[in-house]
Amino acid sequence: MWTRLAAVAAATVALGMAGAARGGDLDQAFLDSAGGALTMEQAPRWADVQARARQAGAAAPAKLSKTCKNAPPPKAGKDLRPAKVRAACTRRDFQKAVNAARGGSIIDRMMAVDRAVNALPYVADSRNWGVADYWETPEEMFARGGDCEGFALTKYFALRDLGVRDDAMRIAIVWDRRDLEEHAVLLVRAGGDTWILDNKTSRPVRLADDSERYRLIYYVNESGVRLPDVSESRERSPARARIVDGGRTLVLKITPRSRRAAA
């Protein structure tokens, strides 16, 4: 068992970069040094969720309001609609939330998307999908809820649909010093500030107002996956990766040498 888990950990060693970034400096996510770039082969989870999101968007029919509105109520917690109808209706729900935010400034769009997505239910991956970690598409979030990566990803895709430039956004995997856990947030540059969109907060927070809460591990956007600059680290403790399997946890100490990612 532990041999297999150790092999999985070797494929997700970028979690070990948790101690690499300079404390509190999430703005490193916008530096994009070439030395920290990873290929999509090194980040299959990010490549996979982008492909699934594109597929869901392309497959959604234009007019479903009547079908969705007249759907039978769930029985025993199960949605009895055909799978294609369920998927299309959740795409409609996502697009409805996105369209409601059109026409405002970038900050207005950011606030509206953050509010709409944060209203979705938080559901742990182990309960929702039966795995330790899974990255939800917007459709999956609207259909089933999800965890922190799902919230950050859904906000990212929504704002991109609303015309926010990709180079102004980063999905950041961080260490939350306040709650002592690995976490995911969306960073957005707007109005001369960097904003943190976090499902734990009721509205976006300026990075300048809460700069020491998060420690950057790695970050992603359309251009790929990047690791932060390790040269300015103030936190020298060995990084740790946790691999959970069947309720048992393997904790590994990892030195920041590898450029492979868990994304």
JSON list of C-alpha atoms in Angstrom, two decimals, residues 71-86:
[
{"chain": "A", "resi": 71, "resn": "ALA", "atom": "CA", "xyz": [-37.78, 19.13, -14.67]},
{"chain": "A", "resi": 72, "resn": "PRO", "atom": "CA", "xyz": [-39.30, 16.72, -12.13]},
{"chain": "A", "resi": 73, "resn": "PRO", "atom": "CA", "xyz": [-38.21, 17.24, -8.52]},
{"chain": "A", "resi": 74, "resn": "PRO", "atom": "CA", "xyz": [-35.42, 14.94, -7.31]},
{"chain": "A", "resi": 75, "resn": "LYS", "atom": "CA", "xyz": [-36.52, 11.74, -5.60]},
{"chain": "A", "resi": 76, "resn": "ALA", "atom": "CA", "xyz": [-34.49, 10.28, -2.76]},
{"chain": "A", "resi": 77, "resn": "GLY", "atom": "CA", "xyz": [-31.78, 12.82, -3.58]},
{"chain": "A", "resi": 78, "resn": "LYS", "atom": "CA", "xyz": [-31.48, 11.65, -7.19]},
{"chain": "A", "resi": 79, "resn": "ASP", "atom": "CA", "xyz": [-32.05, 13.79, -10.28]},
{"chain": "A", "resi": 80, "resn": "LEU", "atom": "CA", "xyz": [-34.16, 11.64, -12.63]},
{"chain": "A", "resi": 81, "resn": "ARG", "atom": "CA", "xyz": [-33.49, 13.68, -15.77]},
{"chain": "A", "resi": 82, "resn": "PRO", "atom": "CA", "xyz": [-31.40, 12.08, -18.53]},
{"chain": "A", "resi": 83, "resn": "ALA", "atom": "CA", "xyz": [-27.69, 12.74, -18.19]},
{"chain": "A", "resi": 84, "resn": "LYS", "atom": "CA", "xyz": [-27.58, 14.98, -21.29]},
{"chain": "A", "resi": 85, "resn": "VAL", "atom": "CA", "xyz": [-30.41, 17.13, -19.94]},
{"chain": "A", "resi": 86, "resn": "ARG", "atom": "CA", "xyz": [-28.79, 17.41, -16.50]}
]
